[in-house]
Amino acid sequence: MEKKRKAEGALSATAAKIRSVPKQQWPPSKATVVSLNPSVLLLRLAEGESLSFVGCALVRVISGKVNIYGYELRPSLDSLPVYAPLWSKAISMSAVGKASPSPMLHDDEGRLAAAIAAMQMKDSRPASSISIVLVKPMVSPAVEERVVNSTMSKKAREEDAQSSSDDNDSELDSTSQVETEVTKREFISELALPGFYPVDPQSTSTLQEPATYVDLAEAVLRPSVRGYKLNRPISVVVTGAKNTGKSSLCRYLMNRILSEHSQVAFLECDIGQTEFTAPGIIALHIVDRNSPPLGPPISHQLPPMKACYLGDVSPNSDPQMYIEAIQACFDTYINFRNAHGINLPIVINTCGWVKGLGLDLILSIIRYCRPQTVVQLQGASEKKKMGPLDPKLLVEPPNKPSSGPIVRIIEAVSSDESDVVPIVIGAADLRSQSLVTHLSPSLLSSSASSDSSSASSSVSGLDLGLWSLLVTHPTSFSVPAAINTFYASAHSRFLSQPPYRVAFSSLRLCVFADVPPSQYLYALNGAVVALAVDRTPYQSVNETNADSSSFDATLPLFLSRPPSPSLCDCVGLGVIRSIDTKAKCFYILTSVDSQLLPHVNTLIRGTAGIDLPFNVLWSPHSVGQSSIVPYVVSDSISGIGSGSVAMKSRNNIQRKSLA
């Protein structure tokens, strides 16, 4: 008992230390910041000081420790990319540890070592409390200029034109409050780099780490203090209604776990707002310590270890397949953990459907995965509140409720503290961004991993579109302009991307929607499809449409039902650009690794909820207003109002009043 009390005391002290860190703003001066060249900053932060910024940058800790949304950066020879788009909250880097005995430098960084020594002589603060941080831009000034021109708001264009006509070259004062179409922020212009814009935290909303998050992370990381066995891996399920911050909390928990573990598993069960993949996919990911999620989903798309395509943004279209896909992914996690003999932590995110059948699905996930901790995020309004979970329902009989997980109820972060500015970019736009980023190859990852002092000055296609969302100048940023640039760039990339030619005979096809066989190819043309490896040992043609009276030998082979998630792996998504019925082949656009494509033997078409955005299919710059746009129709019912979508029924489910 005495040891347990000491451990709990140490735990609360650690939590209090982390909680009190980002309160003192870092004071810029000649002793605390130096520009090694026009594109590199060297910062000195004392323990407890922080610097907030928007944009993106490559951050490297040379000495000490720095916390960025739960992830602890330690001295390293490599940099990590950090993203805080202008349409989201600013992010802070806070010094949380003592200085290292000696800075960690490359052998050829003599100039950097001299700069560190010179700054120390000017700084009166004790060197033992200082963390040294190197900040480099991810884009060049030329790229930033192109992005500014493409995302400039109407007001900024008018002001720029007026400034040019008056021959006025004066710059904005560093203490002036810059008004954008997102919010009002004070930017510290003398510290700005291309794409990296430090801000005054008093003038903007900054992504914070609530005390409840800190305490939760400490409890999850040290389960032995709470009575758990040391040999049981960390496991936590995050639940809550829509817009209560589940994704943000999962990101924070992953970052905290990666600060102390080399890897963390992440099971994505929220198919409407995915973290590492396109929407509609149940996926298991293994996240490494050197690639923490320090940004929005479009900045860290990651190939899954196991993925199952649901073809919808909600599990209500096929609840049974939803649960089977989650079980298949969790079984893969268990097999990987046992095969490598490691205690691999896992974080499981759930969907925001917490009433009725949605609650039953969440309980099924908890009972199957048997986590140590279940987190309930409670919103302020009744719609965002989730009823307390009955311990009896969290375990499978004959297990006792006492053997079940610990349930922790946490108040959701208010809209004033959440990581995304509300209304600016909605859930549908975020899904479209993830989908387009997944489908189109990009240089974002290679640019992010580059540690050169100057980023490449070339940017094209979707790269310009991605940077328009991630790197935008605060004085000219327009959310609509940035989104339009993103979609227009994706449109150009799709037009220029060469497709893969695949014969009908090489593939099986599955369409989730209720489509007659004569309309299958029309439903597939221009559609987003999952590229799957189906290992199902089909025994006869009775399991396909081949024995149907309406079977057409000129059509591909269609499956009469979706493949089992345990026998089918989704390796990514693609777009059927066109279908050649004479040559009997598909032309498919995809960014899936070419080494995986030979194994793909099945295409799966989901519902209409996962399709390319209209702005990607049509661009006013490349198609005339009177031209016929392929794959787009105008004589259909609007997406708003009753009768605009197909009816969905589940007659096999009994009403609760009749059960």
Tab-separated table of N, CA and C in Angstrom, residues 379-481:
chain	number	residue	atom	x	y	z
A	379	GLY	N	-20.672	15.772	-24.231
A	379	GLY	CA	-20.836	17.130	-24.730
A	379	GLY	C	-21.697	17.974	-23.808
A	380	ALA	N	-21.745	19.271	-24.106
A	380	ALA	CA	-22.502	20.190	-23.260
A	380	ALA	C	-24.008	20.051	-23.469
A	381	SER	N	-24.439	19.801	-24.709
A	381	SER	CA	-25.861	19.695	-25.005
A	381	SER	C	-26.344	18.263	-24.826
A	382	GLU	N	-27.658	18.093	-24.733
A	382	GLU	CA	-28.233	16.769	-24.551
A	382	GLU	C	-27.946	15.860	-25.749
A	383	LYS	N	-27.900	16.447	-26.954
A	383	LYS	CA	-27.640	15.664	-28.155
A	383	LYS	C	-26.236	15.072	-28.147
A	384	LYS	N	-25.324	15.725	-27.436
A	384	LYS	CA	-23.938	15.273	-27.418
A	384	LYS	C	-23.577	14.521	-26.141
A	385	LYS	N	-24.605	14.139	-25.377
A	385	LYS	CA	-24.347	13.388	-24.161
A	385	LYS	C	-24.657	11.916	-24.389
A	386	MET	N	-23.863	11.104	-23.764
A	386	MET	CA	-23.987	9.652	-23.884
A	386	MET	C	-24.294	9.091	-22.508
A	387	GLY	N	-25.327	8.259	-22.431
A	387	GLY	CA	-25.698	7.697	-21.140
A	387	GLY	C	-24.592	6.856	-20.543
A	388	PRO	N	-24.491	6.811	-19.204
A	388	PRO	CA	-23.446	6.003	-18.550
A	388	PRO	C	-23.524	4.543	-18.991
A	389	LEU	N	-22.387	3.955	-19.243
A	389	LEU	CA	-22.333	2.569	-19.694
A	389	LEU	C	-22.472	1.624	-18.501
A	390	ASP	N	-23.379	0.676	-18.613
A	390	ASP	CA	-23.612	-0.303	-17.559
A	390	ASP	C	-22.466	-1.313	-17.561
A	391	PRO	N	-21.732	-1.449	-16.451
A	391	PRO	CA	-20.613	-2.408	-16.414
A	391	PRO	C	-21.014	-3.823	-16.803
A	392	LYS	N	-22.276	-4.211	-16.554
A	392	LYS	CA	-22.735	-5.550	-16.902
A	392	LYS	C	-22.758	-5.771	-18.410
A	393	LEU	N	-22.892	-4.668	-19.178
A	393	LEU	CA	-22.985	-4.783	-20.629
A	393	LEU	C	-21.629	-4.718	-21.316
A	394	LEU	N	-20.556	-4.495	-20.545
A	394	LEU	CA	-19.228	-4.322	-21.128
A	394	LEU	C	-18.419	-5.608	-21.169
A	395	VAL	N	-18.960	-6.682	-20.641
A	395	VAL	CA	-18.247	-7.961	-20.626
A	395	VAL	C	-19.176	-9.048	-21.155
A	396	GLU	N	-18.580	-10.074	-21.725
A	396	GLU	CA	-19.332	-11.221	-22.212
A	396	GLU	C	-19.591	-12.183	-21.052
A	397	PRO	N	-20.819	-12.685	-20.911
A	397	PRO	CA	-21.074	-13.700	-19.878
A	397	PRO	C	-20.180	-14.918	-20.149
A	398	PRO	N	-19.718	-15.637	-19.144
A	398	PRO	CA	-20.069	-15.460	-17.733
A	398	PRO	C	-19.094	-14.564	-16.971
A	399	ASN	N	-18.348	-13.702	-17.658
A	399	ASN	CA	-17.403	-12.826	-16.975
A	399	ASN	C	-18.150	-11.876	-16.045
A	400	LYS	N	-17.521	-11.556	-14.928
A	400	LYS	CA	-18.129	-10.654	-13.957
A	400	LYS	C	-17.873	-9.201	-14.359
A	401	PRO	N	-18.806	-8.290	-14.056
A	401	PRO	CA	-18.600	-6.870	-14.376
A	401	PRO	C	-17.313	-6.305	-13.798
A	402	SER	N	-16.861	-6.847	-12.669
A	402	SER	CA	-15.635	-6.337	-12.047
A	402	SER	C	-14.399	-6.617	-12.895
A	403	SER	N	-14.505	-7.573	-13.823
A	403	SER	CA	-13.369	-7.893	-14.690
A	403	SER	C	-13.350	-7.026	-15.942
A	404	GLY	N	-14.339	-6.184	-16.098
A	404	GLY	CA	-14.438	-5.331	-17.274
A	404	GLY	C	-13.546	-4.109	-17.188
A	405	PRO	N	-13.620	-3.249	-18.193
A	405	PRO	CA	-12.755	-2.062	-18.235
A	405	PRO	C	-13.190	-0.987	-17.252
A	406	ILE	N	-12.257	-0.086	-16.949
A	406	ILE	CA	-12.573	1.109	-16.170
A	406	ILE	C	-13.187	2.136	-17.109
A	407	VAL	N	-14.334	2.675	-16.740
A	407	VAL	CA	-15.014	3.683	-17.551
A	407	VAL	C	-14.710	5.062	-16.981
A	408	ARG	N	-14.159	5.924	-17.819
A	408	ARG	CA	-13.823	7.290	-17.400
A	408	ARG	C	-14.669	8.268	-18.203
A	409	ILE	N	-15.470	9.041	-17.510
A	409	ILE	CA	-16.328	10.036	-18.149
A	409	ILE	C	-15.617	11.385	-18.122
A	410	ILE	N	-15.432	11.964	-19.307
A	410	ILE	CA	-14.695	13.224	-19.447
A	410	ILE	C	-15.561	14.237	-20.182
A	411	GLU	N	-15.559	15.446	-19.701
A	411	GLU	CA	-16.279	16.510	-20.391
A	411	GLU	C	-15.564	16.836	-21.697
A	412	ALA	N	-16.333	16.896	-22.774
A	412	ALA	CA	-15.740	17.209	-24.076
A	412	ALA	C	-15.191	18.621	-24.072
A	413	VAL	N	-14.120	18.819	-24.839
A	413	VAL	CA	-13.533	20.153	-24.965
A	413	VAL	C	-14.542	21.054	-25.655
A	414	SER	N	-14.765	22.229	-25.101
A	414	SER	CA	-15.739	23.150	-25.685
A	414	SER	C	-15.273	23.615	-27.049
A	415	SER	N	-16.207	24.157	-27.832
A	415	SER	CA	-15.874	24.631	-29.184
A	415	SER	C	-14.817	25.712	-29.147
A	416	ASP	N	-14.703	26.395	-28.007
A	416	ASP	CA	-13.699	27.443	-27.895
A	416	ASP	C	-12.301	26.861	-27.743
A	417	GLU	N	-12.228	25.522	-27.373
A	417	GLU	CA	-10.929	24.899	-27.144
A	417	GLU	C	-10.635	23.774	-28.130
A	418	SER	N	-11.570	23.468	-29.014
A	418	SER	CA	-11.362	22.357	-29.936
A	418	SER	C	-10.317	22.716	-30.978
A	419	ASP	N	-9.839	21.694	-31.701
A	419	ASP	CA	-8.709	21.907	-32.599
A	419	ASP	C	-9.107	22.396	-33.981
A	420	VAL	N	-10.393	22.418	-34.310
A	420	VAL	CA	-10.834	22.907	-35.616
A	420	VAL	C	-11.816	24.039	-35.420
A	421	VAL	N	-11.606	25.152	-36.120
A	421	VAL	CA	-12.516	26.276	-36.038
A	421	VAL	C	-13.853	25.841	-36.612
A	422	PRO	N	-14.972	25.899	-35.811
A	422	PRO	CA	-16.240	25.404	-36.308
A	422	PRO	C	-16.752	26.187	-37.503
A	423	ILE	N	-17.512	25.513	-38.349
A	423	ILE	CA	-18.211	26.067	-39.512
A	423	ILE	C	-17.273	26.343	-40.675
A	424	VAL	N	-16.000	26.577	-40.415
A	424	VAL	CA	-15.082	26.920	-41.499
A	424	VAL	C	-14.977	25.767	-42.502
A	425	ILE	N	-14.623	24.582	-42.046
A	425	ILE	CA	-14.544	23.401	-42.898
A	425	ILE	C	-15.333	22.293	-42.212
A	426	GLY	N	-16.414	21.838	-42.844
A	426	GLY	CA	-17.291	20.855	-42.243
A	426	GLY	C	-16.806	19.433	-42.433
A	427	ALA	N	-17.587	18.483	-41.866
A	427	ALA	CA	-17.211	17.069	-41.925
A	427	ALA	C	-17.162	16.563	-43.362
A	428	ALA	N	-18.106	17.016	-44.201
A	428	ALA	CA	-18.127	16.545	-45.593
A	428	ALA	C	-16.871	16.994	-46.336
A	429	ASP	N	-16.443	18.242	-46.116
A	429	ASP	CA	-15.226	18.732	-46.770
A	429	ASP	C	-13.996	17.985	-46.271
A	430	LEU	N	-13.945	17.710	-44.964
A	430	LEU	CA	-12.807	16.972	-44.420
A	430	LEU	C	-12.735	15.568	-45.014
A	431	ARG	N	-13.912	14.936	-45.193
A	431	ARG	CA	-13.929	13.609	-45.827
A	431	ARG	C	-13.444	13.688	-47.273
A	432	SER	N	-13.908	14.715	-47.984
A	432	SER	CA	-13.491	14.870	-49.381
A	432	SER	C	-11.995	15.099	-49.488
A	433	GLN	N	-11.439	15.889	-48.572
A	433	GLN	CA	-10.000	16.147	-48.587
A	433	GLN	C	-9.218	14.857	-48.365
A	434	SER	N	-9.653	14.043	-47.390
A	434	SER	CA	-8.964	12.784	-47.131
A	434	SER	C	-9.072	11.847	-48.325
A	435	LEU	N	-10.246	11.816	-48.948
A	435	LEU	CA	-10.445	10.948	-50.106
A	435	LEU	C	-9.557	11.356	-51.267
A	436	VAL	N	-9.535	12.650	-51.597
A	436	VAL	CA	-8.742	13.131	-52.725
A	436	VAL	C	-7.251	12.955	-52.447
A	437	THR	N	-6.823	13.214	-51.206
A	437	THR	CA	-5.412	13.038	-50.852
A	437	THR	C	-5.004	11.574	-50.974
A	438	HIS	N	-5.891	10.676	-50.576
A	438	HIS	CA	-5.595	9.242	-50.662
A	438	HIS	C	-5.505	8.773	-52.116
A	439	LEU	N	-6.362	9.316	-52.976
A	439	LEU	CA	-6.422	8.855	-54.363
A	439	LEU	C	-5.299	9.399	-55.230
A	440	SER	N	-4.763	10.558	-54.880
A	440	SER	CA	-3.776	11.214	-55.741
A	440	SER	C	-2.389	11.135	-55.137
A	441	PRO	N	-1.395	10.754	-55.910
A	441	PRO	CA	-0.020	10.753	-55.403
A	441	PRO	C	0.430	12.167	-55.084
A	442	SER	N	1.239	12.294	-54.060
A	442	SER	CA	1.663	13.621	-53.619
A	442	SER	C	3.112	13.603	-53.179
A	443	LEU	N	3.747	14.746	-53.246
A	443	LEU	CA	5.128	14.901	-52.775
A	443	LEU	C	5.179	15.393	-51.342
A	444	LEU	N	4.008	15.426	-50.670
A	444	LEU	CA	3.968	15.953	-49.317
A	444	LEU	C	4.866	15.167	-48.383
A	445	SER	N	4.782	13.825	-48.427
A	445	SER	CA	5.567	13.014	-47.503
A	445	SER	C	7.056	13.167	-47.751
A	446	SER	N	7.453	13.206	-49.023
A	446	SER	CA	8.878	13.335	-49.323
A	446	SER	C	9.384	14.708	-48.952
A	447	SER	N	8.554	15.733	-49.124
A	447	SER	CA	8.964	17.076	-48.730
A	447	SER	C	9.082	17.169	-47.225
A	448	ALA	N	8.149	16.509	-46.527
A	448	ALA	CA	8.159	16.577	-45.072
A	448	ALA	C	9.369	15.880	-44.484
A	449	SER	N	9.792	14.808	-45.098
A	449	SER	CA	10.919	14.059	-44.554
A	449	SER	C	12.266	14.681	-44.912
A	450	SER	N	12.243	15.611	-45.829
A	450	SER	CA	13.497	16.255	-46.218
A	450	SER	C	14.000	17.148	-45.100
A	451	ASP	N	15.270	17.110	-44.842
A	451	ASP	CA	15.838	17.923	-43.772
A	451	ASP	C	16.815	18.949	-44.329
A	452	SER	N	16.661	19.321	-45.561
A	452	SER	CA	17.540	20.313	-46.156
A	452	SER	C	17.136	21.692	-45.685
A	453	SER	N	18.050	22.624	-45.715
A	453	SER	CA	17.767	23.971	-45.232
A	453	SER	C	16.838	24.725	-46.132
A	454	SER	N	16.754	24.356	-47.372
A	454	SER	CA	15.830	25.019	-48.287
A	454	SER	C	14.980	23.980	-48.980
A	455	ALA	N	13.662	24.177	-48.931
A	455	ALA	CA	12.757	23.225	-49.559
A	455	ALA	C	12.761	23.412	-51.058
A	456	SER	N	12.287	22.408	-51.735
A	456	SER	CA	12.231	22.477	-53.190
A	456	SER	C	11.340	23.603	-53.644
A	457	SER	N	11.743	24.297	-54.667
A	457	SER	CA	10.964	25.429	-55.163
A	457	SER	C	9.911	25.008	-56.160
A	458	SER	N	9.918	23.733	-56.543
A	458	SER	CA	8.936	23.266	-57.519
A	458	SER	C	7.742	22.673	-56.803
A	459	VAL	N	6.577	22.960	-57.300
A	459	VAL	CA	5.357	22.397	-56.757
A	459	VAL	C	4.358	22.320	-57.891
A	460	SER	N	3.640	21.210	-58.000
A	460	SER	CA	2.707	21.060	-59.102
A	460	SER	C	1.562	20.176	-58.693
A	461	GLY	N	0.512	20.181	-59.507
A	461	GLY	CA	-0.619	19.303	-59.304
A	461	GLY	C	-1.198	19.401	-57.917
A	462	LEU	N	-1.469	18.231	-57.321
A	462	LEU	CA	-2.096	18.193	-56.017
A	462	LEU	C	-1.201	18.788	-54.947
A	463	ASP	N	0.115	18.808	-55.173
A	463	ASP	CA	1.009	19.372	-54.183
A	463	ASP	C	0.649	20.823	-53.894
A	464	LEU	N	0.365	21.591	-54.931
A	464	LEU	CA	-0.068	22.966	-54.736
A	464	LEU	C	-1.388	22.992	-53.975
A	465	GLY	N	-2.284	22.043	-54.296
A	465	GLY	CA	-3.554	21.987	-53.595
A	465	GLY	C	-3.382	21.675	-52.122
A	466	LEU	N	-2.513	20.707	-51.791
A	466	LEU	CA	-2.264	20.374	-50.393
A	466	LEU	C	-1.637	21.548	-49.648
A	467	TRP	N	-0.650	22.157	-50.272
A	467	TRP	CA	-0.007	23.292	-49.616
A	467	TRP	C	-0.973	24.461	-49.452
A	468	SER	N	-1.966	24.575	-50.340
A	468	SER	CA	-2.932	25.664	-50.198
A	468	SER	C	-3.747	25.515	-48.922
A	469	LEU	N	-3.889	24.266	-48.422
A	469	LEU	CA	-4.585	24.056	-47.163
A	469	LEU	C	-3.647	24.099	-45.966
A	470	LEU	N	-2.391	23.705	-46.159
A	470	LEU	CA	-1.455	23.600	-45.046
A	470	LEU	C	-0.531	24.801	-44.912
A	471	VAL	N	-0.226	25.467	-46.037
A	471	VAL	CA	0.694	26.607	-46.017
A	471	VAL	C	-0.021	27.794	-46.646
A	472	THR	N	-0.519	28.682	-45.838
A	472	THR	CA	-1.261	29.829	-46.350
A	472	THR	C	-0.874	31.061	-45.555
A	473	HIS	N	-0.611	32.142	-46.258
A	473	HIS	CA	-0.159	33.355	-45.580
A	473	HIS	C	-1.314	33.994	-44.818
A	474	PRO	N	-1.095	34.393	-43.562
A	474	PRO	CA	-2.185	34.907	-42.733
A	474	PRO	C	-2.818	36.192	-43.243
A	475	THR	N	-2.084	36.977	-44.009
A	475	THR	CA	-2.634	38.262	-44.450
A	475	THR	C	-3.536	38.138	-45.663
A	476	SER	N	-3.594	36.959	-46.287
A	476	SER	CA	-4.361	36.849	-47.523
A	476	SER	C	-5.234	35.609	-47.589
A	477	PHE	N	-5.234	34.817	-46.540
A	477	PHE	CA	-5.878	33.511	-46.601
A	477	PHE	C	-7.390	33.607	-46.731
A	478	SER	N	-7.936	32.794	-47.634
A	478	SER	CA	-9.379	32.651	-47.805
A	478	SER	C	-9.702	31.169	-47.823
A	479	VAL	N	-10.564	30.723	-46.917
A	479	VAL	CA	-10.919	29.309	-46.847
A	479	VAL	C	-11.540	28.816	-48.158
A	480	PRO	N	-12.548	29.517	-48.720
A	480	PRO	CA	-13.104	29.045	-49.998
A	480	PRO	C	-12.057	28.983	-51.111
A	481	ALA	N	-11.174	29.984	-51.168
A	481	ALA	CA	-10.148	29.984	-52.211
A	481	ALA	C	-9.187	28.816	-52.035
